[in-house]
CSV table of C-alpha atoms and ligand atoms in Angstrom, one decimal:
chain,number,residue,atom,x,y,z
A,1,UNK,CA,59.7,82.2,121.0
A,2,UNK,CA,57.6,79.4,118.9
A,3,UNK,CA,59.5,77.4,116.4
A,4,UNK,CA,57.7,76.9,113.2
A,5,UNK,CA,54.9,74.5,113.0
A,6,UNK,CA,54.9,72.6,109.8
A,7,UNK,CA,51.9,70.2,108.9
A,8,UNK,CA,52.9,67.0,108.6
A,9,UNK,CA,51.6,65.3,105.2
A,10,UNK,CA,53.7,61.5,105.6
A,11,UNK,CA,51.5,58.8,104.8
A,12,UNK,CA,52.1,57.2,107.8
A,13,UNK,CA,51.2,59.6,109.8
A,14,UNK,CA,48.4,57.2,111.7
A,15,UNK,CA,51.2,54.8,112.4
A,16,UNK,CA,53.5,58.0,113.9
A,17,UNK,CA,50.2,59.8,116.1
A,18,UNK,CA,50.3,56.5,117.7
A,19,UNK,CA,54.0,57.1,119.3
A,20,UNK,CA,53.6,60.4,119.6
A,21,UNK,CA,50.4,60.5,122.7
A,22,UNK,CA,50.9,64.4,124.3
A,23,UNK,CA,48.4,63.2,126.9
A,24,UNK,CA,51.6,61.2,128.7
A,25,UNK,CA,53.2,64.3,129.7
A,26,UNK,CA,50.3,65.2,131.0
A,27,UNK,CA,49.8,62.3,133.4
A,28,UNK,CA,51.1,63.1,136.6
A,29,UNK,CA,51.8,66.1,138.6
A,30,UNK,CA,55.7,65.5,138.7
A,31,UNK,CA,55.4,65.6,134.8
A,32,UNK,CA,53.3,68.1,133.9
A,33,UNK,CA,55.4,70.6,136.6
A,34,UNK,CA,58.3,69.3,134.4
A,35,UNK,CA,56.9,70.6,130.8
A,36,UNK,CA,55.1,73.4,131.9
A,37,UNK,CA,56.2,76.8,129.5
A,38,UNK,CA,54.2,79.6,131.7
A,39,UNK,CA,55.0,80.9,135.1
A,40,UNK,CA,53.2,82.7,137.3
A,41,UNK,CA,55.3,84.6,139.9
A,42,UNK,CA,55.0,87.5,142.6
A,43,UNK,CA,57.2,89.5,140.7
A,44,UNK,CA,55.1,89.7,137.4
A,45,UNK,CA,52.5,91.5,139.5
A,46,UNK,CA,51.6,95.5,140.4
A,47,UNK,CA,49.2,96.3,142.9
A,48,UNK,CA,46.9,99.3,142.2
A,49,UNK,CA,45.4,100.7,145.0
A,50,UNK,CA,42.6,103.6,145.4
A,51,UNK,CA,42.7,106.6,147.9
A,52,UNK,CA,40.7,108.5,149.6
A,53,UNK,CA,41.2,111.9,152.0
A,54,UNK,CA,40.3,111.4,155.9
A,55,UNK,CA,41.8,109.2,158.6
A,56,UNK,CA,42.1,105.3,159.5
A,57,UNK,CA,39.0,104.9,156.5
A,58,UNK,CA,38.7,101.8,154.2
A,59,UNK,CA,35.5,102.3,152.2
A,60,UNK,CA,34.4,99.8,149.9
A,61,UNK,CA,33.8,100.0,146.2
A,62,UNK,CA,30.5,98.4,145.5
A,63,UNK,CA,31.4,97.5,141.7
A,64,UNK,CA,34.7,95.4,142.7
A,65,UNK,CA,33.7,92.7,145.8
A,66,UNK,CA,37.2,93.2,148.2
A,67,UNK,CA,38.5,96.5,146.7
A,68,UNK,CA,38.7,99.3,149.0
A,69,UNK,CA,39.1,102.9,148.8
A,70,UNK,CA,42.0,103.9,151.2
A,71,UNK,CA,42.9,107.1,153.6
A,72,UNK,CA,46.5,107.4,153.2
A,73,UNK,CA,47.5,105.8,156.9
A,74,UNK,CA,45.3,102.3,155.8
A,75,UNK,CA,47.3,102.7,152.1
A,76,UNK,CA,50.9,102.5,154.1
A,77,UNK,CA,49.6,99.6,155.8
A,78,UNK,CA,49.1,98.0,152.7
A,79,UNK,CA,52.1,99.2,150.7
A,80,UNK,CA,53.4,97.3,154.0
A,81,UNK,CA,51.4,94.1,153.5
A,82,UNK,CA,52.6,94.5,149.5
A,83,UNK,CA,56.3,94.6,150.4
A,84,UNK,CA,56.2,91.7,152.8
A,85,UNK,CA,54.5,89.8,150.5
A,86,UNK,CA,57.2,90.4,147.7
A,87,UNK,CA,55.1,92.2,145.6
A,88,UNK,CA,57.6,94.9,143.3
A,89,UNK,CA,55.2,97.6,142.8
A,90,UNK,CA,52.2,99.7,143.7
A,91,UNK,CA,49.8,102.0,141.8
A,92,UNK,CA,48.4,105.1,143.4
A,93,UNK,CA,44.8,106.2,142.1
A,94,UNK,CA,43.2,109.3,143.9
A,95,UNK,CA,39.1,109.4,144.6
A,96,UNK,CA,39.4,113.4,144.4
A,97,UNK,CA,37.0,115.3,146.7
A,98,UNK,CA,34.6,116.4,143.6
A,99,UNK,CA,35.0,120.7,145.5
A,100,UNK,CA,38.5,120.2,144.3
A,101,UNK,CA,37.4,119.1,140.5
A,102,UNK,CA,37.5,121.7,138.2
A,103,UNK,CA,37.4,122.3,134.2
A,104,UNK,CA,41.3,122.1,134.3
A,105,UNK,CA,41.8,119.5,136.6
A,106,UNK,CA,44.2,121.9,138.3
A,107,UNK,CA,44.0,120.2,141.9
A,108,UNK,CA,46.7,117.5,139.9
A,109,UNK,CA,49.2,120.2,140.0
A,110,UNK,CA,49.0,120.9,143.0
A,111,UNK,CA,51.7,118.7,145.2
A,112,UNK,CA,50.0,118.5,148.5
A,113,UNK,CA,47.2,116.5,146.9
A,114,UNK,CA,46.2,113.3,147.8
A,115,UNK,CA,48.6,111.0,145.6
A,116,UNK,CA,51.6,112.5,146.7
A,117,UNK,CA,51.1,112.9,150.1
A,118,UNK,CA,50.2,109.1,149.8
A,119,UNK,CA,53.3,108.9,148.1
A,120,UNK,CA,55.5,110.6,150.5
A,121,UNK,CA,54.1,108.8,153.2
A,122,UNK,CA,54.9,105.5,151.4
A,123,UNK,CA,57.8,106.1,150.2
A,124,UNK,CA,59.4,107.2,153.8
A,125,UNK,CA,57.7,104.5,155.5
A,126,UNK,CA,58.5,101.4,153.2
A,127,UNK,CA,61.1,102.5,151.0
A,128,UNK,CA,61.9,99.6,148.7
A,129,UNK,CA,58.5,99.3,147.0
A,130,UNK,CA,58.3,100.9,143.8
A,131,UNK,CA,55.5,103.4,143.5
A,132,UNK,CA,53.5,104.1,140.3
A,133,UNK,CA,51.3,107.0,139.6
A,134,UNK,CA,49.3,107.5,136.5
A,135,UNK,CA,49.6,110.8,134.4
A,136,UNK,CA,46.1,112.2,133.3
A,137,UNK,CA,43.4,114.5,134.4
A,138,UNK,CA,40.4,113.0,134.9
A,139,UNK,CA,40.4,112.0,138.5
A,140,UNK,CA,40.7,115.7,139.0
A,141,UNK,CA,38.5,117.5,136.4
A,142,UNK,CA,35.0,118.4,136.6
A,143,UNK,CA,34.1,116.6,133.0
A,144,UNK,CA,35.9,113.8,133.7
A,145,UNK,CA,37.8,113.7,130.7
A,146,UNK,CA,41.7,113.3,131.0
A,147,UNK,CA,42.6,116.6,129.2
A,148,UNK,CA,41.8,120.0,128.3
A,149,UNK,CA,38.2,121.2,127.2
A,150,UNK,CA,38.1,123.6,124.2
A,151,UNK,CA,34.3,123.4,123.7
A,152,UNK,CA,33.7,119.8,122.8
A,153,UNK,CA,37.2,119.0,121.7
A,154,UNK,CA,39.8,117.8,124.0
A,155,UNK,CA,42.9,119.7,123.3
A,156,UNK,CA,46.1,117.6,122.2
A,157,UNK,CA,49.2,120.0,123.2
A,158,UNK,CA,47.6,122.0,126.0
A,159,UNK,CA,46.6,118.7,127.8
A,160,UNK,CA,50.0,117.7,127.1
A,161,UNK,CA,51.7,120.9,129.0
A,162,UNK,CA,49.9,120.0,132.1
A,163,UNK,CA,50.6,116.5,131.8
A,164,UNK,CA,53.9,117.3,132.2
A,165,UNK,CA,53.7,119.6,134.8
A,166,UNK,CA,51.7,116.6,136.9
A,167,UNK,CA,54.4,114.0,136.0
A,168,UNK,CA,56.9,116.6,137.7
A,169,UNK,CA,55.0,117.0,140.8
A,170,UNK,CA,54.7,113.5,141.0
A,171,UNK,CA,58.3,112.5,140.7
A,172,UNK,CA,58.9,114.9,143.2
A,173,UNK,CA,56.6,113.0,145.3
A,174,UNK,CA,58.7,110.0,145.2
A,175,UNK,CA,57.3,108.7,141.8
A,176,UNK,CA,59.3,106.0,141.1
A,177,UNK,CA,57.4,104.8,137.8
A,178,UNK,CA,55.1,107.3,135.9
A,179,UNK,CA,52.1,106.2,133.5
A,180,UNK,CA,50.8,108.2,131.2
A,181,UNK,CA,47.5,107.0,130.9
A,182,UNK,CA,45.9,110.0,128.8
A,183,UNK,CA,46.9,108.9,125.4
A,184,UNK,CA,47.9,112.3,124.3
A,185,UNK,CA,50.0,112.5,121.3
A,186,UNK,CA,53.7,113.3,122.3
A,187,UNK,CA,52.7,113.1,125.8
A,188,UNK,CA,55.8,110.5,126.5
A,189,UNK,CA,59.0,112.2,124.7
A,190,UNK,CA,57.7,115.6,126.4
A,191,UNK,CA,57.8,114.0,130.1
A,192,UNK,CA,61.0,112.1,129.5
A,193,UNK,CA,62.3,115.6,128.3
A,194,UNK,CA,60.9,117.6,131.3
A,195,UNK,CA,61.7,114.8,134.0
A,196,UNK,CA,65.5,114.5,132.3
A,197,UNK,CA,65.9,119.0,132.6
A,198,UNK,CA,64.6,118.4,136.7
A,199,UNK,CA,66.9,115.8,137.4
A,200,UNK,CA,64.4,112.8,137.5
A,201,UNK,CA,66.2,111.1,134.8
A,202,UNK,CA,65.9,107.8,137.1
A,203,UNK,CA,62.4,107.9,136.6
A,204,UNK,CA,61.0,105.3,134.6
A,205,UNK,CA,58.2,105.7,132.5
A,206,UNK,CA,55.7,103.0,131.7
A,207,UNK,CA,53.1,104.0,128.9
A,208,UNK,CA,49.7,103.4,128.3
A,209,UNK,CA,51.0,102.4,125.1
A,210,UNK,CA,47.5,101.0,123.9
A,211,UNK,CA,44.8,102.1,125.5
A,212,UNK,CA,41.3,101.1,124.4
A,213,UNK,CA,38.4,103.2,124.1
A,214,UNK,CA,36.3,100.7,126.6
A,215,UNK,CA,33.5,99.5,128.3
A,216,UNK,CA,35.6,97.7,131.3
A,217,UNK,CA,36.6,100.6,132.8
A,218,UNK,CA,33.5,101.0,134.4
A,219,UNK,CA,33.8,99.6,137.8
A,220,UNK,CA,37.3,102.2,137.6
A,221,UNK,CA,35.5,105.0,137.1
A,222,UNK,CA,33.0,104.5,140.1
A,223,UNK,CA,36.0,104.0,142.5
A,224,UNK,CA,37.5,107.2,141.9
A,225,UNK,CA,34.4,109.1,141.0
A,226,UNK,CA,34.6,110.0,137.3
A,227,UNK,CA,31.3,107.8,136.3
A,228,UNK,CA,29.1,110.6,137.4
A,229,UNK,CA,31.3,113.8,136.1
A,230,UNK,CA,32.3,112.3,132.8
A,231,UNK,CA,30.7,114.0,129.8
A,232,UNK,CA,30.4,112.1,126.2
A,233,UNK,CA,33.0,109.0,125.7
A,234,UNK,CA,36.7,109.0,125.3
A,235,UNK,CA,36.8,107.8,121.5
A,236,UNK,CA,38.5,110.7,120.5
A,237,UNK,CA,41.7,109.8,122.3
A,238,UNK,CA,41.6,106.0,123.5
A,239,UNK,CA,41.9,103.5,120.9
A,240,UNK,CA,39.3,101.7,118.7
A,241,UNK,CA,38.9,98.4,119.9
A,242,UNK,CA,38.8,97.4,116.3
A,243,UNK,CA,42.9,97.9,115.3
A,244,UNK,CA,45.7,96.5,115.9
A,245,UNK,CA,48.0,98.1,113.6
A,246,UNK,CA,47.3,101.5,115.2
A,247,UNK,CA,48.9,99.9,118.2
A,248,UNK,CA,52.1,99.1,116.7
A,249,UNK,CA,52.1,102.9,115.6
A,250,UNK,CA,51.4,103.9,119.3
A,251,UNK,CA,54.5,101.4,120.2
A,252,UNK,CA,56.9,102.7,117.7
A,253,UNK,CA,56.3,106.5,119.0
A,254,UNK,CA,56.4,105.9,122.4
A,255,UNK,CA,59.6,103.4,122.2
A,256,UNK,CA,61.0,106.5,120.5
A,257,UNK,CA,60.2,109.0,122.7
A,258,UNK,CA,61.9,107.1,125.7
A,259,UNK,CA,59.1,105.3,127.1
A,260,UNK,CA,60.8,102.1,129.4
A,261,UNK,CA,58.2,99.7,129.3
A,262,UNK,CA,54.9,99.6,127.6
A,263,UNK,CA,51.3,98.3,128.7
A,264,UNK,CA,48.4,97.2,126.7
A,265,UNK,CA,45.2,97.6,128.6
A,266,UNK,CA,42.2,96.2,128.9
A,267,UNK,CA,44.1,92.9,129.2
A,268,UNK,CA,42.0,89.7,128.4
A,269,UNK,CA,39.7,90.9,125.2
A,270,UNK,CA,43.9,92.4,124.3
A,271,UNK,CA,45.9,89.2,124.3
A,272,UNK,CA,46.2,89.4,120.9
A,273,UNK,CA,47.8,92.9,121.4
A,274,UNK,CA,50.2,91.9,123.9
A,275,UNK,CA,51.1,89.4,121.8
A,276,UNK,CA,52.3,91.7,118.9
A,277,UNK,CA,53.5,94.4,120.4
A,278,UNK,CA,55.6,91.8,122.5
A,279,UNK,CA,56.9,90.2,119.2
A,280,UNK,CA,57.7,93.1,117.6
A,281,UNK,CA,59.2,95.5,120.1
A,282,UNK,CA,60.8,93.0,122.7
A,283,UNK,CA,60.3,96.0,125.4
A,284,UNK,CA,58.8,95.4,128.7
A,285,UNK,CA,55.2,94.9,128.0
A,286,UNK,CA,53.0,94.8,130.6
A,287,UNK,CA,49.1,94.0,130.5
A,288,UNK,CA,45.9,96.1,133.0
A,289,UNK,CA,43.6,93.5,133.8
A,290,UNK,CA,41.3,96.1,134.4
A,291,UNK,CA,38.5,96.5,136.8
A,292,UNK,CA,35.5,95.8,134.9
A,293,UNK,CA,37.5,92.2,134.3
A,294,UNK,CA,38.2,92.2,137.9
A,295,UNK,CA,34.5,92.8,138.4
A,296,UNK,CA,33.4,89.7,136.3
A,297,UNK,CA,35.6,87.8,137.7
A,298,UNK,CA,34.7,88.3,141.5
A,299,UNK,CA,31.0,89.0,140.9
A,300,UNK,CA,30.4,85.1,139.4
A,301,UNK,CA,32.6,83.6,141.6
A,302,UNK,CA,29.9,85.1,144.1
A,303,UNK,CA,27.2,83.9,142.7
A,304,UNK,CA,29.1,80.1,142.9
A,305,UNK,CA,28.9,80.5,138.6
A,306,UNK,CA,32.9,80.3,138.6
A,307,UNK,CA,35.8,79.2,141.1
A,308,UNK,CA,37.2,82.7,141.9
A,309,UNK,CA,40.2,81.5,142.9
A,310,UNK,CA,41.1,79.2,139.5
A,311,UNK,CA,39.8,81.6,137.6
A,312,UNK,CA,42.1,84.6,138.9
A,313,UNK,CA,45.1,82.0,138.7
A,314,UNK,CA,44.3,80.9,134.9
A,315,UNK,CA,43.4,84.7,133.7
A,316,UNK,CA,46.8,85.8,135.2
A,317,UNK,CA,48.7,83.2,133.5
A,318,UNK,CA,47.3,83.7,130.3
A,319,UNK,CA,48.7,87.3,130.3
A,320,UNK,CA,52.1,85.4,131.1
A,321,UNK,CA,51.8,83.0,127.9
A,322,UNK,CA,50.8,86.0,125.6
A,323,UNK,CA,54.3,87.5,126.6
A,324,UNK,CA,53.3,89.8,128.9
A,325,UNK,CA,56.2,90.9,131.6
A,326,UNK,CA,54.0,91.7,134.4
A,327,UNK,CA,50.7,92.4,135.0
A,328,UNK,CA,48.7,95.6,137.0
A,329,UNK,CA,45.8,93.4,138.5
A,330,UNK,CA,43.6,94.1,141.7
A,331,UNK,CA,44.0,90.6,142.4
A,332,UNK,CA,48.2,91.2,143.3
A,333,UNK,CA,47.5,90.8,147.1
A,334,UNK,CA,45.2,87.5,147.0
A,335,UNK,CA,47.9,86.0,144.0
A,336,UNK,CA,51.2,86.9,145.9
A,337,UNK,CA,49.4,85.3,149.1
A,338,UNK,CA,48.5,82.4,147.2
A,339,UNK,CA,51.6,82.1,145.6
A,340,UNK,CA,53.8,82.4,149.2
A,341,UNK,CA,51.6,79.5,150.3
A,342,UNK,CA,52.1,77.0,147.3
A,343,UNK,CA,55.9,77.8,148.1
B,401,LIG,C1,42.6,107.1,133.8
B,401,LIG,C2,42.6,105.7,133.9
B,401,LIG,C3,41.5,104.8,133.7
B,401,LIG,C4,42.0,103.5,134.1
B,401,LIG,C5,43.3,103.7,134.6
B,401,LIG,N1,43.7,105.0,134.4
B,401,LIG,C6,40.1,105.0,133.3
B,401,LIG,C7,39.8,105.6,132.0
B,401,LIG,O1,40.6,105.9,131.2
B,401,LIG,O2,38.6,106.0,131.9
B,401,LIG,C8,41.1,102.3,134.1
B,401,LIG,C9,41.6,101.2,135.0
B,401,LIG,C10,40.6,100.1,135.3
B,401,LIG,O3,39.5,100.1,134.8
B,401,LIG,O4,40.9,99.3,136.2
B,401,LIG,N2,42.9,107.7,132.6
């Protein structure tokens, strides 16, 4: 990574600045193609993609300007569009019909449910793109919390039995990557455990490794419904936005426990955290620029505040200098199109 950067105390050091001008590498295009230590390419991104039951439906999402929710013939269409355009992976995220909510969020065990019929469907009509589903209740419970209720606490290794059980489901589905977003203690070594006894030990597991406790998921939770059923806040399980050695803790444990590759999310206000755990781990770490970014992002480049396009280009990059592997964004479509055209 960075060599050491000493501060140079010679005398002469006017008389040196003055052969050393970093603004002539920067002078022409040629040049600054030449130096450049970031690069931005199709196969850093994953694709997340929101469905909804019914027929030949897109419905929009009001809170993220282009985002749509998707019936599962309009999500293999774009599964389609994601494989032409080289993009690796997609991410499936169910708007759950809120009759089919309940306390236990049972409707995610269930393997006729919307994600994995989407999946299915996918997966038999484009077979080379890798499919990613989360692992966690709340698109499916009526509090909107990702695990168990037990009065006011959410249960640790009850939520954790059921996770399981929806991880298995899933990979049934055709799962190819599954993402425990729930931040459950022990939540990864039991799915690698259960997946490896049912004969999914292909399936890789990417872990919410450091999930924050935060505001930015706002825009998420109106897409698939959980802003009006979610009771309280989720401090008691995502992460303070104050620590960063907690997250190295979080790493260490789900390393152990088999995770594959790890994710920090939010992304941007979290560079500093993909940065670390990037440095300490060396795994496949992977940043969520998530929707309430996505929502700045699009929302003043409406207004004519910011150029949209830059903007998306330069926050994606970023993630890429902080030594991020890949990055979940809902911008993959418009970047991977951008990025075919610029050759
Ligand atoms: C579910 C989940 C959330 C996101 C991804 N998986 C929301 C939450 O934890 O409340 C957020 C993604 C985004 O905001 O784009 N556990």
């Amino acid at each position: 990574m960075t060599a050491p950067f000493k501060l140079n105390t010679n005398p002469d050091i006017d008389r040196i600045t003055e052969r050393r001008r970093l603004r002539r590498n920067r002078r022409t295009d040629w040049s600054r193609r030449l130096v450049r230590e970031t690069t931005l390419t199709i196969d850093d991104l994953i694709w997340p993609i929101f469905l909804i039951d019914g027929d030949n439906r897109r419905e929009a999402v009001d809170s993220m300007p282009g985002v749509e929710r998707l019936t599962i013939d309009q999500a293999v269409r774009d599964a389609e569009r994601a494989a032409s355009l080289g993009i690796p992976v997609i991410s499936l995220f169910p708007y759950t019909d809120p009759t089919l909510r309940d306390a236990d969020g049972s409707e995610a065990l269930n393997s006729g449910n919307l994600v994995c019929q989407a999946a299915r469907a996918i997966k038999s009509a484009v077979p080379d793109i890798g499919i990613m589903i989360d692992v966690a209740l709340d698109p499916y419970t009526s509090h909107g919390h990702d695990g168990l209720l037990d009065g006011e606490t959410i249960v640790n290794d009850a939520t954790v039995a059921v996770l399981v059980r929806q991880a298995l489901v899933q990979a049934e589905a055709g799962a190819d990557i599954i993402g425990p977003s729930d931040m459950m203690d022990g939540r990864v070594g039991a799915i690698r455990e259960a997946l490896d006894a049912g004969a999914f030990t292909d399936v890789q597991i990417m872990a919410y490794t450091a999930k924050y406790a935060s505001a930015f998921y706002g825009p998420f939770r109106d897409a698939v419904g959980s802003n009006t059923t979610l009771v309280g806040d989720k401090r008691t399980y995502q992460m303070n936005p104050a620590n960063t050695e907690e997250a190295l803790r979080e790493a260490e444990r789900d390393i152990a426990e088999g995770a594959d590759m790890i994710m920090v999310k939010p992304g941007m206000p979290y560079l500093d955290i993909v940065w670390r755990l990037k440095e300490c781990f060396g795994m496949p770490t992977f940043a969520y620029q998530v929707s309430g970014e996505y929502a700045m992002i699009s929302a003043a480049a409406q207004n004519g505040w910011i150029d949209g396009d830059r903007a998306m280009m330069e926050s994606l990059m970023a993630f890429k200098r902080a030594g991020a592997d890949g990055i979940l964004t809902y911008f993959a479509p418009k970047v991977a199109e951008r990025l075919n055209t610029a050759g």
